[in-house]
């Protein structure tokens, strides 16, 4: 098959989307498929060698990568513009699509679904939507969309996008229920979770070369590793308040690893609180990720209170594979809460309650035997349910079915 994967972010950028899409693309290429990535130029600080370029065509791990320009800012209007620019670039790239090709679209942005509709109508392609976040629900809950007319228009656009696609992949049963409530028939929805490379990410000793290089050995370490974005900022700020409550315990440290549009603001907040038990580190080389996560005693999955019921961050799967207990900051109605509680692989606390976050950290710190048991259960879950091989096989089977199935004007 010829498979065109559309993802707004790709290596060398860091974060779950670039890593997962690289693993999916390279795995499919290794299975003999012709795979192309349609993406954007990398953002600072990962854009070395790409500065000043408007279009880049390159090959990575046997995959053709086409990069188009866009702009990314922390302002909601700026992000909307960036999403629109990328969607227009993806539509422009449709001139290379032929009948029988598989067009795979990783959403958000929701606008990218327009590319799928046009690929089906104009090119006769088989199209698969991969829904990673539910928009516009998240924008409504966050208060970004407030005007009733704007909300109504966004919901109608969402319904039009879903109505225009025969195959929609969601990452959890909660997402499936959301789409079903919006009128998407069950037969159009497949549940394929995100995954983790359990051969690469595996339990390692806490005292390892990466931990020693970064000075993370010797203390009880609670770690967040990921993008510091507009959507994660408020919950990370609550974690800083929890760190202030934990300050008298000189043996506990919060380590925040990552970059993003709100990193400087988060560091400024930590300085305002005069926290000497909080350490900020930049993203580390991907090859060092197993050692980095192993240097933690507890790994954090922070979710915004209003958004957590609609989100399953890919870092959750990485943490499970790393063999460390997880502290999920999520409401009880969320998928993250359900996974952690059912698997008994960690604890959960409300994302807006610093005192309960601090109490959960203390409970984990004081129960080394419990941490070890939680970590082992999490690792088993990663191997049994969320391994890279099993999920890639599920996607390949769906793509092959789509390529054989009917196409044309009717979704």
mmCIF file of C-alpha atoms in Angstrom:
data_model
loop_
_atom_site.group_PDB
_atom_site.id
_atom_site.type_symbol
_atom_site.label_atom_id
_atom_site.label_comp_id
_atom_site.label_asym_id
_atom_site.label_seq_id
_atom_site.Cartn_x
_atom_site.Cartn_y
_atom_site.Cartn_z
ATOM 1 C CA UNK A 1 0.000 0.000 0.000
ATOM 2 C CA UNK A 2 0.904 3.630 -0.423
ATOM 3 C CA UNK A 3 0.103 5.325 2.887
ATOM 4 C CA UNK A 4 0.148 9.094 3.443
ATOM 5 C CA UNK A 5 0.247 9.992 7.144
ATOM 6 C CA UNK A 6 -0.727 13.560 8.010
ATOM 7 C CA UNK A 7 0.531 14.776 11.380
ATOM 8 C CA UNK A 8 1.177 18.365 12.339
ATOM 9 C CA UNK A 9 4.307 17.496 14.345
ATOM 10 C CA UNK A 10 7.084 15.052 13.515
ATOM 11 C CA UNK A 11 10.699 14.339 14.424
ATOM 12 C CA UNK A 12 13.078 15.992 15.218
ATOM 13 C CA UNK A 13 10.491 17.671 17.430
ATOM 14 C CA UNK A 14 9.942 15.910 20.740
ATOM 15 C CA UNK A 15 6.646 14.939 22.315
ATOM 16 C CA UNK A 16 4.230 12.064 21.958
ATOM 17 C CA UNK A 17 2.851 12.921 18.504
ATOM 18 C CA UNK A 18 6.226 13.074 16.691
ATOM 19 C CA UNK A 19 7.472 9.909 18.378
ATOM 20 C CA UNK A 20 4.315 7.869 17.836
ATOM 21 C CA UNK A 21 3.911 8.897 14.214
ATOM 22 C CA UNK A 22 7.564 8.111 13.528
ATOM 23 C CA UNK A 23 7.126 4.658 15.052
ATOM 24 C CA UNK A 24 3.928 3.998 13.098
ATOM 25 C CA UNK A 25 5.431 5.198 9.817
ATOM 26 C CA UNK A 26 8.739 3.351 10.201
ATOM 27 C CA UNK A 27 6.970 0.145 11.293
ATOM 28 C CA UNK A 28 4.659 0.225 8.276
ATOM 29 C CA UNK A 29 7.612 0.942 5.973
ATOM 30 C CA UNK A 30 9.490 -2.007 7.470
ATOM 31 C CA UNK A 31 6.481 -4.181 6.607
ATOM 32 C CA UNK A 32 6.902 -3.297 2.935
ATOM 33 C CA UNK A 33 4.495 -0.390 2.533
ATOM 34 C CA UNK A 34 5.331 2.881 0.791
ATOM 35 C CA UNK A 35 4.865 5.498 3.499
ATOM 36 C CA UNK A 36 4.923 9.293 3.297
ATOM 37 C CA UNK A 37 4.602 11.877 6.069
ATOM 38 C CA UNK A 38 2.952 15.250 5.448
ATOM 39 C CA UNK A 39 3.911 17.561 8.302
ATOM 40 C CA UNK A 40 5.266 20.993 9.248
ATOM 41 C CA UNK A 41 8.744 22.400 9.640
ATOM 42 C CA UNK A 42 10.037 21.779 13.182
ATOM 43 C CA UNK A 43 9.712 24.524 15.775
ATOM 44 C CA UNK A 44 12.534 25.936 17.911
ATOM 45 C CA UNK A 45 14.599 24.614 19.576
ATOM 46 C CA UNK A 46 14.416 21.587 17.268
ATOM 47 C CA UNK A 47 14.706 23.473 13.968
ATOM 48 C CA UNK A 48 18.481 23.465 13.525
ATOM 49 C CA UNK A 49 19.174 23.011 9.828
ATOM 50 C CA UNK A 50 15.643 24.029 8.872
ATOM 51 C CA UNK A 51 15.880 27.777 9.534
ATOM 52 C CA UNK A 52 14.717 29.971 6.679
ATOM 53 C CA UNK A 53 13.348 27.106 4.601
ATOM 54 C CA UNK A 54 9.814 27.077 3.210
ATOM 55 C CA UNK A 55 9.577 23.465 2.087
ATOM 56 C CA UNK A 56 11.681 20.422 2.877
ATOM 57 C CA UNK A 57 11.595 16.972 1.307
ATOM 58 C CA UNK A 58 13.695 14.363 3.110
ATOM 59 C CA UNK A 59 13.821 10.676 3.994
ATOM 60 C CA UNK A 60 13.830 9.315 7.556
ATOM 61 C CA UNK A 61 13.961 5.596 8.356
ATOM 62 C CA UNK A 62 12.743 4.685 4.885
ATOM 63 C CA UNK A 63 9.864 7.182 5.036
ATOM 64 C CA UNK A 64 9.481 10.170 2.693
ATOM 65 C CA UNK A 65 8.823 13.303 4.781
ATOM 66 C CA UNK A 66 7.332 16.465 3.265
ATOM 67 C CA UNK A 67 7.484 19.547 5.481
ATOM 68 C CA UNK A 68 5.431 22.695 4.991
ATOM 69 C CA UNK A 69 5.704 26.014 6.853
ATOM 70 C CA UNK A 70 3.280 27.188 9.520
ATOM 71 C CA UNK A 71 3.244 29.410 12.580
ATOM 72 C CA UNK A 72 2.666 28.253 16.157
ATOM 73 C CA UNK A 73 1.950 30.603 19.046
ATOM 74 C CA UNK A 74 0.439 30.279 22.506
ATOM 75 C CA UNK A 75 -2.498 32.522 21.576
ATOM 76 C CA UNK A 76 -5.674 30.609 20.614
ATOM 77 C CA UNK A 77 -6.145 32.721 17.483
ATOM 78 C CA UNK A 78 -2.547 32.030 16.470
ATOM 79 C CA UNK A 79 -3.050 28.302 16.893
ATOM 80 C CA UNK A 80 -6.206 28.455 14.793
ATOM 81 C CA UNK A 81 -4.219 30.178 12.047
ATOM 82 C CA UNK A 82 -1.468 27.548 12.313
ATOM 83 C CA UNK A 83 -3.984 24.716 12.040
ATOM 84 C CA UNK A 84 -5.581 26.345 9.010
ATOM 85 C CA UNK A 85 -2.235 26.886 7.264
ATOM 86 C CA UNK A 86 -1.298 23.259 7.818
ATOM 87 C CA UNK A 87 -4.675 22.071 6.529
ATOM 88 C CA UNK A 88 -4.216 24.131 3.365
ATOM 89 C CA UNK A 89 -0.762 22.587 2.894
ATOM 90 C CA UNK A 90 -2.249 19.105 3.301
ATOM 91 C CA UNK A 91 -4.926 19.919 0.718
ATOM 92 C CA UNK A 92 -2.223 21.176 -1.667
ATOM 93 C CA UNK A 93 -0.411 17.873 -1.243
ATOM 94 C CA UNK A 94 -3.522 15.995 -2.445
ATOM 95 C CA UNK A 95 -2.348 16.571 -6.006
ATOM 96 C CA UNK A 96 0.013 13.603 -5.388
ATOM 97 C CA UNK A 97 -2.725 11.269 -4.093
ATOM 98 C CA UNK A 98 -4.027 8.508 -6.351
ATOM 99 C CA UNK A 99 -6.990 6.164 -6.229
ATOM 100 C CA UNK A 100 -6.311 3.310 -3.831
ATOM 101 C CA UNK A 101 -3.920 5.287 -1.631
ATOM 102 C CA UNK A 102 -4.590 5.302 2.109
ATOM 103 C CA UNK A 103 -4.773 8.786 3.635
ATOM 104 C CA UNK A 104 -4.286 8.722 7.420
ATOM 105 C CA UNK A 105 -5.131 11.940 9.281
ATOM 106 C CA UNK A 106 -4.072 12.514 12.888
ATOM 107 C CA UNK A 107 -6.495 14.971 14.518
ATOM 108 C CA UNK A 108 -6.291 17.647 15.886
ATOM 109 C CA UNK A 109 -6.582 19.941 14.078
ATOM 110 C CA UNK A 110 -10.211 19.195 13.310
ATOM 111 C CA UNK A 111 -9.900 21.225 10.091
ATOM 112 C CA UNK A 112 -7.622 18.507 8.756
ATOM 113 C CA UNK A 113 -10.737 16.389 8.292
ATOM 114 C CA UNK A 114 -11.530 18.573 5.274
ATOM 115 C CA UNK A 115 -8.441 17.067 3.637
ATOM 116 C CA UNK A 116 -9.896 13.615 4.143
ATOM 117 C CA UNK A 117 -13.224 14.505 2.580
ATOM 118 C CA UNK A 118 -11.489 15.987 -0.468
ATOM 119 C CA UNK A 119 -9.119 13.007 -0.720
ATOM 120 C CA UNK A 120 -12.113 10.688 -0.908
ATOM 121 C CA UNK A 121 -14.191 12.803 -3.288
ATOM 122 C CA UNK A 122 -11.468 14.015 -5.655
ATOM 123 C CA UNK A 123 -8.837 11.278 -5.476
ATOM 124 C CA UNK A 124 -10.746 8.105 -4.615
ATOM 125 C CA UNK A 125 -8.474 7.520 -1.629
ATOM 126 C CA UNK A 126 -9.309 5.398 1.400
ATOM 127 C CA UNK A 127 -9.330 7.749 4.387
ATOM 128 C CA UNK A 128 -8.851 7.061 8.101
ATOM 129 C CA UNK A 129 -9.349 9.690 10.797
ATOM 130 C CA UNK A 130 -7.266 9.147 13.938
ATOM 131 C CA UNK A 131 -8.910 11.268 16.662
ATOM 132 C CA UNK A 132 -6.453 12.079 19.456
ATOM 133 C CA UNK A 133 -8.415 14.916 21.096
ATOM 134 C CA UNK A 134 -12.089 15.800 20.969
ATOM 135 C CA UNK A 135 -12.502 19.231 19.463
ATOM 136 C CA UNK A 136 -14.355 21.551 19.761
ATOM 137 C CA UNK A 137 -15.323 20.122 23.185
ATOM 138 C CA UNK A 138 -11.907 20.913 24.663
ATOM 139 C CA UNK A 139 -11.999 24.479 23.350
ATOM 140 C CA UNK A 140 -15.481 24.961 24.792
ATOM 141 C CA UNK A 141 -14.516 23.544 28.196
ATOM 142 C CA UNK A 142 -11.390 25.721 28.272
ATOM 143 C CA UNK A 143 -13.418 28.845 27.547
ATOM 144 C CA UNK A 144 -11.678 29.501 24.238
ATOM 145 C CA UNK A 145 -14.995 29.180 22.421
ATOM 146 C CA UNK A 146 -17.594 31.213 24.304
ATOM 147 C CA UNK A 147 -20.005 32.894 21.934
ATOM 148 C CA UNK A 148 -23.104 30.742 21.317
ATOM 149 C CA UNK A 149 -22.897 31.269 17.556
ATOM 150 C CA UNK A 150 -19.229 30.245 17.481
ATOM 151 C CA UNK A 151 -19.971 27.149 19.554
ATOM 152 C CA UNK A 152 -22.899 26.194 17.326
ATOM 153 C CA UNK A 153 -20.826 26.662 14.176
ATOM 154 C CA UNK A 154 -17.930 24.621 15.581
ATOM 155 C CA UNK A 155 -20.213 21.744 16.598
ATOM 156 C CA UNK A 156 -21.859 21.720 13.163
ATOM 157 C CA UNK A 157 -18.443 21.684 11.487
ATOM 158 C CA UNK A 158 -17.370 18.784 13.706
ATOM 159 C CA UNK A 159 -20.493 16.807 12.793
ATOM 160 C CA UNK A 160 -19.910 17.521 9.092
ATOM 161 C CA UNK A 161 -16.333 16.254 9.355
ATOM 162 C CA UNK A 162 -17.361 13.027 11.096
ATOM 163 C CA UNK A 163 -20.305 12.494 8.735
ATOM 164 C CA UNK A 164 -17.860 12.699 5.826
ATOM 165 C CA UNK A 165 -15.714 9.755 6.938
ATOM 166 C CA UNK A 166 -16.344 6.021 6.911
ATOM 167 C CA UNK A 167 -13.490 5.023 9.228
ATOM 168 C CA UNK A 168 -12.754 6.889 12.448
ATOM 169 C CA UNK A 169 -10.213 5.593 14.959
ATOM 170 C CA UNK A 170 -10.415 6.742 18.584
ATOM 171 C CA UNK A 171 -8.016 5.969 21.417
ATOM 172 C CA UNK A 172 -10.472 4.981 24.144
ATOM 173 C CA UNK A 173 -14.007 3.893 24.875
ATOM 174 C CA UNK A 174 -14.708 7.330 26.338
ATOM 175 C CA UNK A 175 -13.939 8.887 22.962
ATOM 176 C CA UNK A 176 -16.187 6.335 21.255
ATOM 177 C CA UNK A 177 -19.077 7.246 23.548
ATOM 178 C CA UNK A 178 -18.516 10.938 22.813
ATOM 179 C CA UNK A 179 -18.702 10.401 19.056
ATOM 180 C CA UNK A 180 -21.645 8.044 19.341
ATOM 181 C CA UNK A 181 -23.554 10.691 21.319
ATOM 182 C CA UNK A 182 -22.922 13.047 18.385
ATOM 183 C CA UNK A 183 -24.533 10.671 15.934
ATOM 184 C CA UNK A 184 -21.536 8.747 14.581
ATOM 185 C CA UNK A 185 -22.627 5.125 13.977
ATOM 186 C CA UNK A 186 -20.755 2.450 15.930
ATOM 187 C CA UNK A 187 -19.793 0.633 12.734
ATOM 188 C CA UNK A 188 -17.698 3.622 11.649
ATOM 189 C CA UNK A 189 -15.724 3.776 14.909
ATOM 190 C CA UNK A 190 -12.700 1.637 15.792
ATOM 191 C CA UNK A 191 -10.879 1.774 19.122
ATOM 192 C CA UNK A 192 -7.108 1.504 18.725
ATOM 193 C CA UNK A 193 -5.157 2.910 21.676
ATOM 194 C CA UNK A 194 -1.874 4.696 21.470
ATOM 195 C CA UNK A 195 1.101 2.516 22.179
ATOM 196 C CA UNK A 196 4.598 2.269 23.530
ATOM 197 C CA UNK A 197 7.714 0.499 22.299
ATOM 198 C CA UNK A 198 8.106 -1.958 25.182
ATOM 199 C CA UNK A 199 11.435 -3.184 23.821
ATOM 200 C CA UNK A 200 12.909 0.318 23.926
ATOM 201 C CA UNK A 201 11.193 1.602 27.073
ATOM 202 C CA UNK A 202 11.797 -0.906 29.821
ATOM 203 C CA UNK A 203 12.417 -0.847 33.572
ATOM 204 C CA UNK A 204 15.967 0.161 34.483
ATOM 205 C CA UNK A 205 17.683 0.797 37.830
ATOM 206 C CA UNK A 206 17.140 4.227 39.333
ATOM 207 C CA UNK A 207 20.900 4.607 39.630
ATOM 208 C CA UNK A 208 21.821 4.691 35.946
ATOM 209 C CA UNK A 209 24.160 6.787 33.749
ATOM 210 C CA UNK A 210 21.442 9.243 32.671
ATOM 211 C CA UNK A 211 20.349 9.822 36.267
ATOM 212 C CA UNK A 212 23.932 10.424 37.363
ATOM 213 C CA UNK A 213 24.619 12.790 34.463
ATOM 214 C CA UNK A 214 21.571 14.884 35.339
ATOM 215 C CA UNK A 215 22.097 14.710 39.090
ATOM 216 C CA UNK A 216 18.825 12.876 39.683
ATOM 217 C CA UNK A 217 20.178 10.067 41.836
ATOM 218 C CA UNK A 218 20.070 10.020 45.611
ATOM 219 C CA UNK A 219 16.686 11.692 46.272
ATOM 220 C CA UNK A 220 13.009 10.765 45.955
ATOM 221 C CA UNK A 221 12.111 12.112 42.516
ATOM 222 C CA UNK A 222 8.651 12.976 41.203
ATOM 223 C CA UNK A 223 8.913 13.655 37.466
ATOM 224 C CA UNK A 224 6.867 15.195 34.678
ATOM 225 C CA UNK A 225 8.290 14.703 31.197
ATOM 226 C CA UNK A 226 6.510 16.369 28.302
ATOM 227 C CA UNK A 227 5.507 19.553 26.543
ATOM 228 C CA UNK A 228 4.807 22.575 28.751
ATOM 229 C CA UNK A 229 1.873 23.960 26.811
ATOM 230 C CA UNK A 230 -1.079 26.239 27.279
ATOM 231 C CA UNK A 231 -3.282 23.233 28.026
ATOM 232 C CA UNK A 232 -0.965 21.752 30.685
ATOM 233 C CA UNK A 233 0.162 24.993 32.334
ATOM 234 C CA UNK A 234 -2.548 25.380 34.987
ATOM 235 C CA UNK A 235 -2.214 21.837 36.305
ATOM 236 C CA UNK A 236 1.581 22.081 36.313
ATOM 237 C CA UNK A 237 1.214 25.309 38.294
ATOM 238 C CA UNK A 238 -0.855 23.392 40.877
ATOM 239 C CA UNK A 239 1.951 20.857 41.058
ATOM 240 C CA UNK A 240 4.322 23.688 41.947
ATOM 241 C CA UNK A 241 1.995 24.593 44.809
ATOM 242 C CA UNK A 242 2.112 20.974 45.941
ATOM 243 C CA UNK A 243 5.912 21.153 45.779
ATOM 244 C CA UNK A 244 5.790 24.124 48.135
ATOM 245 C CA UNK A 245 3.823 22.008 50.630
ATOM 246 C CA UNK A 246 6.451 19.279 50.288
ATOM 247 C CA UNK A 247 9.374 21.690 50.736
ATOM 248 C CA UNK A 248 10.095 20.691 54.384
ATOM 249 C CA UNK A 249 10.941 17.201 53.124
ATOM 250 C CA UNK A 250 14.457 17.797 51.865
ATOM 251 C CA UNK A 251 14.607 14.328 50.300
ATOM 252 C CA UNK A 252 11.748 14.874 47.812
ATOM 253 C CA UNK A 253 12.239 16.704 44.550
ATOM 254 C CA UNK A 254 9.987 17.623 41.624
ATOM 255 C CA UNK A 255 11.684 17.396 38.223
ATOM 256 C CA UNK A 256 10.022 18.945 35.163
ATOM 257 C CA UNK A 257 11.574 17.822 31.889
ATOM 258 C CA UNK A 258 10.490 19.482 28.673
ATOM 259 C CA UNK A 259 10.067 22.601 26.619
ATOM 260 C CA UNK A 260 7.115 24.451 25.196
ATOM 261 C CA UNK A 261 5.364 27.753 24.828
ATOM 262 C CA UNK A 262 4.701 28.077 28.577
ATOM 263 C CA UNK A 263 7.976 26.815 30.019
ATOM 264 C CA UNK A 264 9.303 30.305 30.797
ATOM 265 C CA UNK A 265 6.040 31.199 32.543
ATOM 266 C CA UNK A 266 6.164 28.030 34.631
ATOM 267 C CA UNK A 267 9.773 28.675 35.631
ATOM 268 C CA UNK A 268 8.827 32.223 36.593
ATOM 269 C CA UNK A 269 6.033 30.833 38.784
ATOM 270 C CA UNK A 270 8.502 28.506 40.506
ATOM 271 C CA UNK A 271 10.853 31.425 41.139
ATOM 272 C CA UNK A 272 7.993 33.465 42.609
ATOM 273 C CA UNK A 273 7.287 30.618 45.019
ATOM 274 C CA UNK A 274 11.030 30.340 45.824
ATOM 275 C CA UNK A 275 11.038 26.610 45.303
ATOM 276 C CA UNK A 276 14.434 25.000 45.703
ATOM 277 C CA UNK A 277 12.968 21.488 45.475
ATOM 278 C CA UNK A 278 11.950 21.940 41.820
ATOM 279 C CA UNK A 279 14.338 21.284 38.927
ATOM 280 C CA UNK A 280 13.705 22.217 35.286
ATOM 281 C CA UNK A 281 15.485 20.287 32.541
ATOM 282 C CA UNK A 282 15.206 20.566 28.750
ATOM 283 C CA UNK A 283 14.059 17.653 26.640
ATOM 284 C CA UNK A 284 16.719 14.964 26.649
ATOM 285 C CA UNK A 285 17.832 12.922 23.625
ATOM 286 C CA UNK A 286 15.263 10.281 22.815
ATOM 287 C CA UNK A 287 17.850 7.542 23.268
ATOM 288 C CA UNK A 288 18.147 8.605 26.925
ATOM 289 C CA UNK A 289 14.409 8.358 27.651
ATOM 290 C CA UNK A 290 14.545 4.915 29.341
ATOM 291 C CA UNK A 291 17.243 6.093 31.741
ATOM 292 C CA UNK A 292 15.494 9.416 32.308
ATOM 293 C CA UNK A 293 12.179 7.833 33.307
ATOM 294 C CA UNK A 294 13.992 5.219 35.394
ATOM 295 C CA UNK A 295 15.572 8.012 37.447
ATOM 296 C CA UNK A 296 12.103 8.877 38.787
ATOM 297 C CA UNK A 297 10.394 7.211 41.724
ATOM 298 C CA UNK A 298 6.976 8.519 40.645
ATOM 299 C CA UNK A 299 5.868 9.727 37.203
ATOM 300 C CA UNK A 300 3.223 12.435 36.805
ATOM 301 C CA UNK A 301 0.329 12.519 34.332
ATOM 302 C CA UNK A 302 -1.242 15.974 34.831
ATOM 303 C CA UNK A 303 -4.547 16.801 33.170
ATOM 304 C CA UNK A 304 -6.623 19.943 33.249
ATOM 305 C CA UNK A 305 -9.746 19.411 35.371
ATOM 306 C CA UNK A 306 -12.146 20.489 32.625
ATOM 307 C CA UNK A 307 -10.378 18.499 29.902
ATOM 308 C CA UNK A 308 -9.235 15.314 31.619
ATOM 309 C CA UNK A 309 -12.349 13.304 30.750
ATOM 310 C CA UNK A 310 -11.475 13.760 27.062
ATOM 311 C CA UNK A 311 -7.748 13.071 27.109
ATOM 312 C CA UNK A 312 -5.431 10.064 27.328
ATOM 313 C CA UNK A 313 -1.866 11.406 27.049
ATOM 314 C CA UNK A 314 0.597 9.106 25.338
ATOM 315 C CA UNK A 315 3.029 9.649 28.180
ATOM 316 C CA UNK A 316 0.777 7.375 30.254
ATOM 317 C CA UNK A 317 1.792 4.411 28.093
ATOM 318 C CA UNK A 318 5.470 5.389 28.279
ATOM 319 C CA UNK A 319 5.266 5.539 32.052
ATOM 320 C CA UNK A 320 3.620 2.121 32.240
ATOM 321 C CA UNK A 321 6.395 0.600 30.134
ATOM 322 C CA UNK A 322 9.102 2.302 32.206
ATOM 323 C CA UNK A 323 8.001 0.352 35.266
ATOM 324 C CA UNK A 324 7.361 3.231 37.632
ATOM 325 C CA UNK A 325 4.225 4.035 39.661
ATOM 326 C CA UNK A 326 2.042 6.770 38.212
ATOM 327 C CA UNK A 327 0.415 9.719 39.926
ATOM 328 C CA UNK A 328 -2.513 10.711 37.734
ATOM 329 C CA UNK A 329 -3.978 14.160 38.250
ATOM 330 C CA UNK A 330 -7.403 13.555 36.768
ATOM 331 C CA UNK A 331 -11.090 13.597 37.614
ATOM 332 C CA UNK A 332 -12.907 10.347 38.346
ATOM 333 C CA UNK A 333 -14.814 10.432 35.044
ATOM 334 C CA UNK A 334 -11.606 10.378 32.980
ATOM 335 C CA UNK A 335 -10.023 7.498 31.086
ATOM 336 C CA UNK A 336 -6.703 8.116 32.834
ATOM 337 C CA UNK A 337 -8.351 7.709 36.240
ATOM 338 C CA UNK A 338 -10.062 4.513 35.088
ATOM 339 C CA UNK A 339 -6.888 2.973 33.663
ATOM 340 C CA UNK A 340 -4.787 3.731 36.740
ATOM 341 C CA UNK A 341 -7.408 2.545 39.228
ATOM 342 C CA UNK A 342 -8.375 -0.616 37.336
ATOM 343 C CA UNK A 343 -4.754 -1.620 36.748
ATOM 344 C CA UNK A 344 -3.703 -0.572 40.279
ATOM 345 C CA UNK A 345 -0.554 0.916 38.806
ATOM 346 C CA UNK A 346 -0.546 4.171 40.786
ATOM 347 C CA UNK A 347 -2.639 6.736 42.606
ATOM 348 C CA UNK A 348 -4.897 9.571 41.466
ATOM 349 C CA UNK A 349 -5.542 13.032 42.873
ATOM 350 C CA UNK A 350 -7.725 15.960 41.769
ATOM 351 C CA UNK A 351 -5.754 18.179 39.377
ATOM 352 C CA UNK A 352 -6.849 21.380 41.138
ATOM 353 C CA UNK A 353 -6.051 20.348 44.735
ATOM 354 C CA UNK A 354 -2.379 20.894 45.716
ATOM 355 C CA UNK A 355 -2.925 19.471 49.207
ATOM 356 C CA UNK A 356 -4.237 16.157 47.908
ATOM 357 C CA UNK A 357 -1.494 16.048 45.280
ATOM 358 C CA UNK A 358 1.100 16.518 48.028
ATOM 359 C CA UNK A 359 -0.616 13.873 50.166
ATOM 360 C CA UNK A 360 -0.523 11.377 47.291
ATOM 361 C CA UNK A 361 3.194 12.029 46.785
ATOM 362 C CA UNK A 362 3.747 11.428 50.501
ATOM 363 C CA UNK A 363 1.767 8.193 50.432
ATOM 364 C CA UNK A 364 3.843 6.882 47.537
ATOM 365 C CA UNK A 365 7.099 8.017 49.114
ATOM 366 C CA UNK A 366 6.305 6.170 52.348
ATOM 367 C CA UNK A 367 5.351 2.872 50.680
ATOM 368 C CA UNK A 368 8.292 1.479 48.683
ATOM 369 C CA UNK A 369 6.751 -1.994 48.566
ATOM 370 C CA UNK A 370 3.514 -0.600 47.197
ATOM 371 C CA UNK A 371 5.411 1.399 44.575
ATOM 372 C CA UNK A 372 7.196 -1.719 43.405
ATOM 373 C CA UNK A 373 3.934 -3.661 43.055
ATOM 374 C CA UNK A 374 2.251 -0.785 41.191
ATOM 375 C CA UNK A 375 5.198 -0.537 38.815
ATOM 376 C CA UNK A 376 5.108 -4.260 38.037
ATOM 377 C CA UNK A 377 1.381 -4.173 37.305
ATOM 378 C CA UNK A 378 1.833 -1.174 35.023
ATOM 379 C CA UNK A 379 4.582 -2.887 33.071
ATOM 380 C CA UNK A 380 2.421 -5.972 32.550
ATOM 381 C CA UNK A 381 -0.409 -3.785 31.248
ATOM 382 C CA UNK A 382 1.951 -2.102 28.763
ATOM 383 C CA UNK A 383 3.186 -5.450 27.472
ATOM 384 C CA UNK A 384 -0.257 -7.062 27.241
ATOM 385 C CA UNK A 385 -2.362 -4.203 25.829
ATOM 386 C CA UNK A 386 -0.279 -1.250 24.642
ATOM 387 C CA UNK A 387 2.734 -2.745 22.878
ATOM 388 C CA UNK A 388 3.899 -1.176 19.621
ATOM 389 C CA UNK A 389 3.678 -4.404 17.635
ATOM 390 C CA UNK A 390 0.067 -5.209 18.518
ATOM 391 C CA UNK A 391 -1.181 -1.671 17.816
ATOM 392 C CA UNK A 392 0.720 -1.346 14.517
ATOM 393 C CA UNK A 393 -0.779 -4.671 13.420
ATOM 394 C CA UNK A 394 -4.256 -3.335 14.211
ATOM 395 C CA UNK A 395 -3.640 -0.189 12.150
ATOM 396 C CA UNK A 396 -2.198 -2.191 9.260
ATOM 397 C CA UNK A 397 -5.240 -4.470 9.204
ATOM 398 C CA UNK A 398 -7.596 -1.475 9.203
ATOM 399 C CA UNK A 399 -5.639 0.202 6.399
ATOM 400 C CA UNK A 400 -5.672 -2.953 4.287
ATOM 401 C CA UNK A 401 -9.427 -3.292 4.809
ATOM 402 C CA UNK A 402 -9.889 0.370 3.868
ATOM 403 C CA UNK A 403 -7.783 -0.024 0.718
ATOM 404 C CA UNK A 404 -9.903 -2.996 -0.385
ATOM 405 C CA UNK A 405 -13.226 -1.440 0.558
ATOM 406 C CA UNK A 406 -15.572 0.910 -1.315
ATOM 407 C CA UNK A 407 -14.563 4.498 -1.951
ATOM 408 C CA UNK A 408 -16.072 7.416 -3.773
ATOM 409 C CA UNK A 409 -18.607 10.096 -3.081
ATOM 410 C CA UNK A 410 -20.584 8.344 -0.335
ATOM 411 C CA UNK A 411 -18.859 8.102 3.064
#
